[in-house]
Coordinates of C-alpha atoms in Angstrom, one line a residue:
M1 CA -9.1 35.6 -48.5
R2 CA -12.7 35.6 -49.8
K3 CA -13.0 39.2 -48.5
K4 CA -9.9 40.3 -50.4
I5 CA -11.2 38.8 -53.6
A6 CA -14.5 40.5 -53.2
V7 CA -12.8 43.9 -52.6
L8 CA -10.7 43.5 -55.8
L9 CA -13.8 42.5 -57.8
C10 CA -15.6 45.6 -56.6
V11 CA -12.6 47.7 -57.7
L12 CA -12.6 46.2 -61.1
F13 CA -16.3 46.7 -61.6
S14 CA -16.0 50.3 -60.4
L15 CA -13.2 51.1 -62.8
S16 CA -15.2 49.6 -65.7
A17 CA -18.2 51.7 -64.8
V18 CA -16.7 55.2 -64.2
P19 CA -18.2 57.7 -66.6
F20 CA -15.0 59.5 -67.5
G21 CA -15.7 62.8 -69.4
T22 CA -14.5 62.8 -72.9
Q23 CA -15.7 66.1 -74.3
G24 CA -13.0 68.6 -75.1
K25 CA -10.3 65.9 -75.3
T26 CA -8.4 65.0 -78.4
V27 CA -8.3 61.4 -79.7
E28 CA -4.7 61.0 -78.5
E29 CA -5.5 62.2 -75.0
L30 CA -8.4 59.7 -74.7
R31 CA -6.3 56.8 -75.9
E32 CA -3.7 57.6 -73.3
L33 CA -6.3 57.7 -70.6
I34 CA -7.8 54.3 -71.8
A35 CA -4.3 52.8 -71.7
Q36 CA -3.8 53.9 -68.1
L37 CA -7.0 52.4 -67.1
Q38 CA -6.2 49.1 -68.8
Q39 CA -2.9 48.9 -67.0
Q40 CA -4.7 49.4 -63.6
I41 CA -7.2 46.6 -64.5
A42 CA -4.4 44.2 -65.5
A43 CA -2.5 44.9 -62.2
L44 CA -5.7 44.2 -60.2
Q45 CA -6.3 41.0 -62.1
Q46 CA -2.8 39.8 -61.2
Q47 CA -3.5 40.4 -57.6
L48 CA -6.8 38.6 -57.9
A49 CA -5.0 35.6 -59.4
L50 CA -2.6 35.5 -56.5
L51 CA -5.4 35.4 -54.0
R52 CA -7.2 32.5 -55.6
P53 CA -6.5 29.3 -53.6
A54 CA -4.5 26.7 -55.5
A55 CA -6.4 23.6 -56.6
P56 CA -5.6 20.6 -54.5
A57 CA -3.9 17.6 -56.1
A58 CA -6.1 14.9 -57.6
V59 CA -7.3 12.3 -55.1
P60 CA -5.6 8.9 -55.8
A61 CA -8.0 6.1 -56.8
A62 CA -6.9 4.1 -53.7
C63 CA -8.2 7.0 -51.5
Q64 CA -11.8 7.0 -52.8
G65 CA -14.0 6.9 -49.7
I66 CA -11.0 6.9 -47.3
T67 CA -10.8 9.2 -44.3
F68 CA -7.9 8.8 -41.8
T69 CA -9.4 8.2 -38.4
R70 CA -6.8 6.2 -36.5
G71 CA -3.1 6.3 -35.6
L72 CA -0.9 4.6 -38.2
G73 CA 2.6 3.4 -37.4
L74 CA 5.0 0.5 -38.2
G75 CA 3.0 -2.7 -38.5
S76 CA -0.3 -1.0 -39.3
A77 CA -2.3 -2.7 -42.0
G78 CA -5.4 -1.8 -44.0
N79 CA -6.8 0.1 -47.0
D80 CA -6.1 3.4 -45.3
V81 CA -2.4 2.4 -45.4
K82 CA -2.6 1.8 -49.1
C83 CA -4.3 5.2 -49.6
L84 CA -1.5 6.8 -47.5
Q85 CA 1.1 5.2 -49.7
A86 CA -0.7 6.3 -52.9
F87 CA -1.0 9.8 -51.6
L88 CA 2.7 10.1 -50.6
N89 CA 3.8 8.7 -54.0
K90 CA 2.2 11.6 -55.8
D91 CA 4.9 13.9 -54.5
A92 CA 8.5 13.2 -55.5
D93 CA 9.6 14.6 -52.1
T94 CA 7.7 11.9 -50.2
Q95 CA 7.8 8.9 -52.5
I96 CA 7.8 5.5 -50.7
A97 CA 10.1 4.0 -53.3
S98 CA 11.2 4.7 -56.9
S99 CA 10.5 1.1 -58.0
G100 CA 9.3 -2.2 -56.7
I101 CA 7.0 -2.8 -53.7
G102 CA 5.6 0.5 -52.4
S103 CA 6.4 2.5 -55.5
L104 CA 3.8 4.3 -57.5
G105 CA 1.3 1.8 -58.7
N106 CA 2.7 -0.9 -56.4
E107 CA 1.3 0.3 -53.1
T108 CA 0.4 -2.2 -50.4
T109 CA -1.8 -2.3 -47.3
Y110 CA 1.2 -2.8 -44.9
L111 CA 3.0 0.1 -43.2
G112 CA 6.7 -0.7 -43.1
S113 CA 9.9 1.3 -42.6
L114 CA 9.9 2.8 -46.1
T115 CA 6.4 4.2 -45.5
A116 CA 7.3 5.5 -42.1
N117 CA 10.2 7.3 -43.5
A118 CA 8.0 8.9 -46.2
I119 CA 5.5 9.9 -43.5
G120 CA 8.3 11.7 -41.7
K121 CA 9.3 13.6 -44.9
F122 CA 5.7 14.7 -45.3
Q123 CA 5.5 15.8 -41.7
M124 CA 8.7 17.9 -42.1
K125 CA 7.6 19.4 -45.4
N126 CA 4.3 20.5 -43.8
G127 CA 5.8 21.8 -40.5
I128 CA 4.3 19.1 -38.3
V129 CA 7.7 18.0 -37.0
S130 CA 11.1 19.8 -37.1
S131 CA 13.4 16.8 -37.6
S132 CA 13.6 13.0 -37.7
A133 CA 14.4 13.1 -34.0
S134 CA 11.0 14.8 -33.1
A135 CA 8.4 12.8 -31.2
G136 CA 5.9 11.3 -33.6
Y137 CA 8.2 11.4 -36.6
G138 CA 7.0 8.7 -39.1
Y139 CA 3.7 8.2 -37.2
V140 CA 0.3 9.4 -38.4
G141 CA -1.0 11.1 -35.3
P142 CA -3.7 13.7 -34.8
A143 CA -2.0 16.6 -36.6
T144 CA -0.8 14.4 -39.5
R145 CA -4.2 12.9 -39.9
A146 CA -5.8 16.4 -40.0
R147 CA -3.4 17.5 -42.7
L148 CA -3.9 14.3 -44.8
N149 CA -7.7 14.6 -44.6
Q150 CA -7.4 18.3 -45.6
R151 CA -5.4 17.4 -48.7
L152 CA -7.8 14.5 -49.6
A153 CA -10.9 16.6 -49.3
P154 CA -12.6 17.2 -52.6
A155 CA -12.0 20.6 -54.1
P156 CA -15.1 22.9 -53.9
T157 CA -16.5 23.9 -57.2
P158 CA -15.5 27.5 -57.6
A159 CA -18.2 30.0 -58.4
P160 CA -17.7 31.4 -62.0
M161 CA -15.7 34.6 -61.8
A162 CA -17.6 37.5 -63.2
T163 CA -15.7 39.2 -66.1
P164 CA -16.0 43.0 -65.8
T165 CA -17.6 44.5 -68.9
P166 CA -15.4 47.4 -70.0
T167 CA -17.0 50.7 -70.9
P168 CA -16.9 51.0 -74.7
T169 CA -14.2 53.3 -76.0
P170 CA -16.0 56.7 -76.7
T171 CA -15.9 58.2 -80.1
P172 CA -14.6 61.7 -79.7
T173 CA -17.0 64.4 -80.9
P174 CA -15.2 67.6 -82.2
T175 CA -16.2 70.7 -80.4
P176 CA -17.9 73.1 -82.9
T177 CA -16.3 76.5 -83.3
L178 CA -18.9 79.2 -82.8
T179 CA -18.7 82.0 -85.4
P180 CA -20.2 85.4 -84.3
T181 CA -23.3 86.4 -86.4
P182 CA -22.4 89.6 -88.3
A183 CA -24.4 92.7 -87.8
P184 CA -27.0 93.1 -90.6
T185 CA -26.2 95.6 -93.3
P186 CA -28.5 98.6 -92.9
T187 CA -30.9 99.3 -95.8
P188 CA -30.7 102.9 -97.1
T189 CA -33.7 104.9 -96.3
P190 CA -34.8 108.4 -97.6
A191 CA -33.7 111.3 -95.5
P192 CA -36.1 111.5 -92.7
T193 CA -38.1 114.5 -91.8
P194 CA -36.1 116.4 -89.3
Q195 CA -37.1 115.1 -85.9
P196 CA -35.7 115.7 -82.4
T197 CA -32.2 114.2 -82.0
Q198 CA -32.1 110.6 -80.6
T199 CA -29.2 108.5 -79.3
Q200 CA -28.9 105.4 -81.6
T201 CA -27.9 102.0 -80.0
P202 CA -25.6 100.0 -82.1
P203 CA -26.6 96.5 -83.0
L204 CA -25.4 93.7 -80.5
T205 CA -23.0 91.1 -81.5
P206 CA -23.9 87.7 -79.9
T207 CA -21.3 86.3 -77.5
P208 CA -20.7 82.5 -78.1
T209 CA -21.6 80.4 -75.1
P210 CA -18.7 78.1 -74.0
T211 CA -19.3 74.3 -73.9
P212 CA -18.9 73.1 -70.3
T213 CA -16.0 70.6 -69.9
T214 CA -16.2 67.7 -67.5
P215 CA -13.0 67.6 -65.4
I216 CA -10.8 64.5 -66.2
P217 CA -10.0 62.5 -63.1
T218 CA -6.4 61.9 -62.3
P219 CA -5.7 58.1 -62.7
T220 CA -5.1 56.3 -59.4
P221 CA -1.6 54.9 -59.2
T222 CA -1.4 51.2 -59.6
P223 CA -0.9 49.7 -56.1
T224 CA 2.1 47.4 -55.6
P225 CA 0.8 43.9 -54.6
A226 CA 1.6 43.0 -51.0
P227 CA 3.8 39.9 -50.7
A228 CA 1.8 36.8 -49.9
P229 CA 2.1 35.9 -46.2
T230 CA 4.3 32.9 -45.4
P231 CA 2.1 30.1 -44.1
T232 CA 2.7 29.3 -40.4
P233 CA 3.1 25.5 -39.8
T234 CA 0.2 23.9 -38.1
P235 CA 1.5 22.7 -34.7
E236 CA 0.6 19.2 -33.4
P237 CA -2.5 19.8 -31.3
T238 CA -2.5 19.3 -27.6
P239 CA -2.9 15.5 -27.3
T240 CA -6.2 14.3 -25.9
S241 CA -4.8 10.9 -25.1
M242 CA -1.5 9.4 -23.9
S243 CA 0.9 8.3 -26.5
V244 CA 2.1 4.7 -26.1
P245 CA 5.0 3.9 -28.4
I246 CA 5.5 0.1 -28.8
L247 CA 8.6 -1.9 -29.8
V248 CA 7.5 -5.1 -31.5
L249 CA 9.8 -8.2 -31.5
K250 CA 8.9 -11.3 -33.5
Y251 CA 10.5 -14.7 -33.3
F252 CA 9.8 -17.1 -36.2
P253 CA 12.2 -20.0 -36.0
L254 CA 12.1 -21.9 -39.4
Q255 CA 12.6 -25.6 -40.1
A256 CA 15.8 -26.0 -42.0
G257 CA 15.5 -25.6 -45.7
T258 CA 11.9 -24.4 -45.6
Q259 CA 9.8 -21.3 -45.2
N260 CA 7.7 -22.9 -42.4
L261 CA 7.9 -22.6 -38.6
D262 CA 9.9 -25.3 -37.0
A263 CA 7.3 -27.5 -35.3
A264 CA 9.9 -29.0 -33.0
V265 CA 10.5 -25.6 -31.5
T266 CA 7.1 -23.8 -31.8
G267 CA 4.6 -26.7 -32.0
M268 CA 3.4 -25.1 -35.3
N269 CA 4.3 -25.6 -38.9
D270 CA 2.6 -22.5 -40.4
S271 CA 4.2 -20.9 -43.4
L272 CA 6.3 -17.8 -42.7
A273 CA 3.9 -15.7 -44.8
S274 CA 0.8 -16.8 -43.0
I275 CA 2.3 -16.4 -39.5
R276 CA 3.6 -12.9 -40.4
S277 CA 0.1 -12.0 -41.6
K278 CA -1.5 -13.4 -38.4
V279 CA 0.9 -11.5 -36.1
D280 CA 0.5 -8.2 -38.0
S281 CA -3.3 -8.6 -37.8
L282 CA -3.3 -9.4 -34.1
T283 CA -1.0 -6.6 -33.4
Q284 CA -3.3 -4.1 -35.0
Q285 CA -6.4 -5.6 -33.5
G286 CA -4.7 -5.4 -30.1
I287 CA -3.9 -1.8 -30.5
D288 CA -7.4 -1.0 -31.7
K289 CA -9.2 -2.9 -28.9
M290 CA -6.9 -1.5 -26.1
E291 CA -7.6 2.1 -27.3
I292 CA -11.4 1.3 -27.3
G293 CA -11.0 -0.3 -23.9
S294 CA -9.4 2.9 -22.5
T295 CA -12.5 4.9 -23.6
Y296 CA -14.5 5.5 -20.4
H297 CA -18.1 4.3 -20.9
G298 CA -17.4 4.3 -24.6
Y299 CA -20.2 1.6 -25.1
K300 CA -22.8 4.3 -24.2
D301 CA -21.1 7.6 -24.6
V302 CA -20.2 8.3 -28.2
S303 CA -18.4 11.5 -27.3
A304 CA -16.1 9.9 -24.8
A305 CA -12.3 10.3 -25.4
K306 CA -9.9 7.4 -25.4
S307 CA -7.1 7.6 -22.8
L308 CA -4.5 5.8 -24.9
D309 CA -3.0 6.4 -28.4
Y310 CA -0.9 3.4 -29.3
F311 CA 1.6 3.3 -32.2
V312 CA 4.3 0.9 -33.3
L313 CA 7.6 2.8 -33.1
D314 CA 9.7 -0.1 -34.5
T315 CA 9.5 -3.7 -35.4
K316 CA 12.3 -6.3 -35.4
E317 CA 11.9 -9.8 -36.8
F318 CA 14.1 -12.8 -35.9
L319 CA 14.1 -16.1 -37.9
S320 CA 15.4 -17.9 -34.9
A321 CA 14.2 -19.3 -31.6
M322 CA 13.7 -17.2 -28.5
P323 CA 16.7 -17.7 -26.2
V324 CA 15.9 -19.7 -23.0
S325 CA 16.9 -18.4 -19.5
N326 CA 17.7 -20.3 -16.4
N327 CA 14.6 -18.9 -14.7
Q328 CA 12.6 -22.0 -14.0
I329 CA 8.8 -21.7 -13.6
P330 CA 8.1 -22.4 -9.9
W331 CA 5.0 -24.4 -10.6
N332 CA 6.3 -26.1 -13.8
L333 CA 9.5 -28.0 -13.3
N334 CA 12.0 -28.2 -16.3
V335 CA 10.1 -25.3 -18.0
F336 CA 11.8 -21.9 -18.2
R337 CA 11.1 -18.3 -19.1
P338 CA 12.6 -16.8 -22.2
D339 CA 15.9 -15.0 -21.6
Y340 CA 14.4 -11.5 -21.6
M341 CA 17.7 -9.9 -20.4
K342 CA 19.5 -11.1 -23.5
M343 CA 16.6 -10.5 -25.9
L344 CA 16.3 -6.9 -24.8
N345 CA 20.0 -6.1 -24.5
D346 CA 20.4 -7.4 -28.0
V347 CA 18.1 -4.6 -29.3
N348 CA 19.6 -1.9 -27.0
I349 CA 16.2 -1.6 -25.2
C350 CA 17.3 1.4 -23.0
D351 CA 18.0 3.5 -26.1
Y352 CA 14.4 2.9 -27.2
V353 CA 13.0 3.5 -23.7
N354 CA 15.1 6.5 -22.6
N355 CA 15.5 8.3 -26.0
S356 CA 12.5 7.2 -28.1
G357 CA 9.9 7.0 -25.4
V358 CA 9.0 3.3 -25.8
K359 CA 6.5 2.4 -23.0
Q360 CA 5.7 -1.2 -24.0
V361 CA 7.5 -4.1 -25.7
W362 CA 5.2 -6.6 -27.5
V363 CA 7.0 -9.9 -28.0
W364 CA 5.5 -12.5 -30.4
G365 CA 6.6 -16.1 -29.8
Y366 CA 5.3 -19.5 -28.7
H367 CA 4.5 -21.5 -25.6
F368 CA 5.8 -25.0 -26.3
G369 CA 8.3 -27.5 -25.0
N370 CA 10.6 -26.2 -22.3
I371 CA 9.7 -22.5 -22.7
E372 CA 6.8 -20.6 -21.2
P373 CA 6.4 -16.9 -21.8
V374 CA 5.2 -14.4 -19.1
E375 CA 1.9 -12.6 -19.6
S376 CA 3.4 -9.3 -18.5
N377 CA 6.7 -8.1 -17.0
M378 CA 7.8 -4.7 -15.8
A379 CA 11.2 -3.1 -15.4
M380 CA 10.6 0.0 -13.3
G381 CA 13.1 2.7 -14.1
T382 CA 15.6 4.5 -12.0
A383 CA 13.6 7.8 -12.3
P384 CA 10.8 6.4 -10.0
Q385 CA 13.3 4.5 -7.9
A386 CA 11.6 5.7 -4.7
F387 CA 8.7 3.3 -5.6
W388 CA 10.8 0.2 -6.2
N389 CA 9.0 -2.7 -4.5
H390 CA 11.8 -5.2 -4.4
G391 CA 14.7 -3.3 -2.8
T392 CA 17.2 -3.1 -5.7
Y393 CA 14.6 -3.0 -8.5
G394 CA 10.9 -2.4 -9.2
D395 CA 8.5 -4.8 -10.9
V396 CA 4.7 -4.5 -10.8
S397 CA 3.4 -7.2 -13.2
N398 CA 1.7 -10.5 -13.5
S399 CA 5.0 -12.5 -13.4
E400 CA 7.3 -13.8 -10.7
Q401 CA 8.6 -10.2 -10.4
I402 CA 12.2 -11.2 -10.5
N403 CA 15.0 -8.9 -11.8
D404 CA 15.1 -10.4 -15.3
M405 CA 15.0 -7.4 -17.6
P406 CA 17.4 -4.5 -18.2
I407 CA 16.8 -1.5 -15.9
C408 CA 16.6 1.8 -17.8
S409 CA 16.1 5.4 -16.6
K410 CA 12.4 5.1 -17.5
T411 CA 9.9 2.3 -16.9
Y412 CA 8.7 -0.1 -19.6
T413 CA 6.4 -3.2 -19.6
L414 CA 6.8 -6.3 -21.7
Y415 CA 4.0 -8.5 -23.0
N416 CA 4.9 -11.9 -24.4
Y417 CA 2.1 -13.3 -26.7
N418 CA 1.7 -16.8 -28.0
Y419 CA 0.9 -16.6 -31.7
G420 CA -0.7 -20.0 -31.4
R421 CA -3.6 -18.2 -29.5
G422 CA -5.7 -15.2 -30.4
L423 CA -7.0 -11.7 -29.5
G424 CA -8.7 -12.8 -26.3
E425 CA -5.4 -14.0 -24.8
L426 CA -3.7 -10.8 -25.8
L427 CA -6.3 -8.7 -24.0
E428 CA -6.1 -11.0 -21.0
D429 CA -2.3 -10.2 -20.7
H430 CA -3.2 -6.5 -20.5
G431 CA -6.1 -7.1 -18.1
H432 CA -3.8 -8.8 -15.6
Q433 CA -1.3 -6.0 -15.9
L434 CA -4.0 -3.5 -15.1
E435 CA -5.0 -5.5 -12.0
S436 CA -1.3 -5.7 -10.9
V437 CA -0.7 -2.0 -11.3
Y438 CA -4.0 -0.8 -9.6
S439 CA -3.6 -3.2 -6.6
F440 CA 0.0 -1.9 -6.2
V441 CA -1.1 1.8 -6.4
D442 CA -4.3 1.8 -4.3
N443 CA -5.5 -1.7 -3.3
N444 CA -8.4 -0.2 -1.3
L445 CA -10.1 1.5 -4.2
W446 CA -9.2 -1.3 -6.6
S447 CA -10.8 -3.9 -4.3
K448 CA -14.0 -1.8 -4.3
F449 CA -14.1 -1.8 -8.1
K450 CA -13.5 -5.6 -8.3
N451 CA -15.6 -6.9 -5.4
P452 CA -18.1 -8.4 -4.9
Y453 CA -18.8 -10.3 -8.1
G454 CA -20.8 -13.4 -9.0
E455 CA -23.2 -13.0 -6.0
P456 CA -26.9 -13.6 -6.4
A457 CA -29.6 -11.0 -5.6
P458 CA -30.1 -9.1 -3.4
V459 CA -26.3 -8.5 -3.4
V460 CA -25.2 -5.7 -5.7
N461 CA -22.1 -6.7 -7.5
S462 CA -19.3 -4.5 -8.7
C463 CA -17.2 -5.2 -11.9
G464 CA -15.3 -8.4 -11.3
W465 CA -11.9 -9.0 -12.9
T466 CA -10.3 -10.3 -16.1
H467 CA -11.2 -13.9 -15.5
A468 CA -14.8 -13.3 -14.3
G469 CA -17.4 -10.6 -14.7
P470 CA -20.0 -9.3 -12.3
N471 CA -22.4 -12.2 -12.9
S472 CA -20.3 -15.3 -12.4
K473 CA -17.6 -16.8 -10.1
S474 CA -16.8 -19.2 -12.9
E475 CA -13.6 -18.2 -14.6
Y476 CA -12.7 -17.9 -18.3
Q477 CA -15.2 -18.9 -21.0
P478 CA -18.0 -20.3 -18.7
G479 CA -18.0 -17.0 -16.9
W480 CA -17.6 -14.6 -19.8
A481 CA -20.5 -16.4 -21.7
S482 CA -22.7 -17.0 -18.6
E483 CA -26.4 -16.0 -19.0
A484 CA -26.8 -16.0 -15.2
T485 CA -28.3 -12.6 -14.3
V486 CA -27.3 -10.6 -11.2
K487 CA -27.6 -7.1 -9.9
S488 CA -24.6 -4.9 -10.6
N489 CA -23.7 -1.2 -10.5
C490 CA -20.6 -1.7 -12.7
E491 CA -21.9 0.5 -15.6
D492 CA -22.3 3.4 -13.1
W493 CA -19.7 2.4 -10.5
H494 CA -19.0 4.8 -7.7
P495 CA -16.6 4.0 -4.8
D496 CA -19.5 4.3 -2.2
G497 CA -21.8 1.9 -4.2
S498 CA -24.3 4.6 -5.0
G499 CA -24.4 4.1 -8.8
V500 CA -27.4 3.0 -10.8
I501 CA -28.1 -0.8 -10.4
N502 CA -28.8 -2.9 -13.5
D503 CA -29.5 -6.5 -14.4
V504 CA -26.3 -7.9 -15.9
N505 CA -25.4 -11.1 -17.8
C506 CA -23.3 -12.0 -20.8
H507 CA -25.7 -10.2 -23.2
T508 CA -24.7 -7.0 -21.5
W509 CA -21.4 -7.1 -23.3
Y510 CA -22.0 -9.5 -26.1
G511 CA -25.4 -8.4 -27.3
A512 CA -27.8 -11.0 -28.8
A513 CA -25.3 -13.9 -29.0
C514 CA -22.8 -14.8 -26.2
L515 CA -19.8 -16.0 -28.1
D516 CA -17.0 -18.4 -27.4
N517 CA -14.1 -16.1 -28.5
G518 CA -11.9 -15.8 -25.4
G519 CA -14.0 -13.1 -23.8
V520 CA -13.0 -10.3 -26.2
E521 CA -16.2 -8.3 -25.7
F522 CA -16.3 -8.8 -22.0
K523 CA -12.7 -7.6 -21.5
I524 CA -13.4 -4.4 -23.6
W525 CA -16.6 -3.7 -21.6
W526 CA -14.8 -4.3 -18.3
M527 CA -12.0 -2.0 -19.3
Q528 CA -14.4 0.7 -20.4
N529 CA -15.8 0.8 -16.8
I530 CA -12.4 1.5 -15.3
P531 CA -12.5 5.2 -14.2
G532 CA -10.9 7.0 -17.1
K533 CA -10.8 10.5 -18.6
D534 CA -13.3 13.0 -17.3
N535 CA -14.9 10.3 -15.0
N536 CA -16.0 13.0 -12.4
L537 CA -16.2 10.4 -9.7
M538 CA -15.6 11.2 -6.0
D539 CA -14.3 9.0 -3.1
G540 CA -15.6 11.1 -0.2
I541 CA -13.9 14.5 -0.7
R542 CA -11.3 13.1 -3.1
Q543 CA -11.5 13.2 -6.9
L544 CA -10.8 10.0 -8.7
R545 CA -7.9 10.2 -11.1
N546 CA -7.8 8.8 -14.7
W547 CA -6.6 5.3 -13.7
W548 CA -5.3 4.8 -17.2
D549 CA -2.5 7.3 -16.4
F550 CA -0.7 4.6 -14.4
Y551 CA -0.9 2.1 -17.3
G552 CA 0.0 4.6 -20.1
D553 CA 2.7 6.5 -18.3
F554 CA 3.6 4.8 -15.0
D555 CA 6.5 7.1 -14.1
S556 CA 4.6 10.4 -14.4
A557 CA 1.5 9.1 -12.7
V558 CA 3.2 7.5 -9.7
Q559 CA 5.4 10.6 -9.1
Q560 CA 2.1 12.6 -8.8
G561 CA 1.0 10.3 -6.0
K562 CA 0.8 6.6 -5.3
N563 CA -3.0 6.6 -5.2
L564 CA -6.0 6.4 -7.5
S565 CA -7.6 9.6 -6.2
F566 CA -6.5 13.1 -5.4

């Protein structure tokens, strides 16, 4: 576009500087020529105006200093969500609401269904998705983030446009008419003395010299402006990470006549507002930390790409207790699992899994009284039926692995969190699911990654597992925060043990202070050492796969081979 503008400016300056000849022309002819030139300049100026980029909309105050850097979906919270709402509210086509919460001037930091719907309208208007049924509709993924950041970028200060100085209108000078000089009248002289006869040459009449006339150029016809090209919608870029859509289910049974949790059911009496806020915060923290955990060697390679791209596809809240099943805990008499079959059938889970691509269900509840939730639970689909590990169904998880969830065409995994606990316990549930999946797929390689651990020098330790790192056999907090130092190749783990060996203790993952926080930093560090995207590791002559493929999309990964290497 800049080149086109430059060309048009050159043409304008050229027209203003052409030394058109004016001699020999009448005033009317010159005026007609000037009018033609002015028409050409006006037409070219119109084309120039069409080529100038439109000024972007003003950046909302809520967006000052905001750049969209993460995926945003139902349940997301933060200042970037408020900026998103403010931006969408500036366009009548994408308004969150016409009044009340979420409307212009009433934006919030929570991304609910109204905001998700407005995101979808923005995506359709900008050609990112084609319909509300398109994958990613209502979710701020890579393409949507790029378009939002483009719109929020400050407008560059345009260079002042040079105004062509027109050539002054010439004052016509009349061409002088040349009058021939008359021959001089001869003076009478006395009769000469007869001389020999001579031939007399008559006097010459001077011939007027014609004034040279500069040829008048034929005006160039005004070109018809070419129609502006129709912008091609920017397609969603090829994803660099696996999309993991989540369905979130929340159970908040209330004490009769109050807005507080029923302590007799949950063991807690938090207000509904506070427990909602805690659950939303933990959900977002869990998403963020799992994405970071899937970034191979992310603690030392800033260019590393994450393997997972989580987003909340839908959220459902129930102000009632979780239904209790008849599935008694084998090691805990008179304590039962929640009735996952009923809970999931009530929300039509197979529609979410088969048609909307849900890969995980995050259930928020409680561990109290006669109910104990699972940490993880899988319902393997019929598509990978060849890999079912229990005859009539498939379940690879950290549970009793009984047939207690609806079987769909595709596989999904359920995580049941206790909102009386925190982020460390959430990450632990996922850590145990990783262990279950990898030991099912390729226990030989997984054992090499895990063992040995907690052995003193000269033994070189590997990476350990969710409960204990390379430097301790003590489980849970004593192990995660242990300052015992051992030799380990975990940060450069190779199947043959040939990686670089380092001294490792709790400061390796915590830094200066080893915290009592449920092992959050350890679990992220441990996950980041799991062979991920672009690991370039070999097991003999076999290339190690991205192990996160089995966690992010079990069906596709297992159908390519039930092994962790190719």
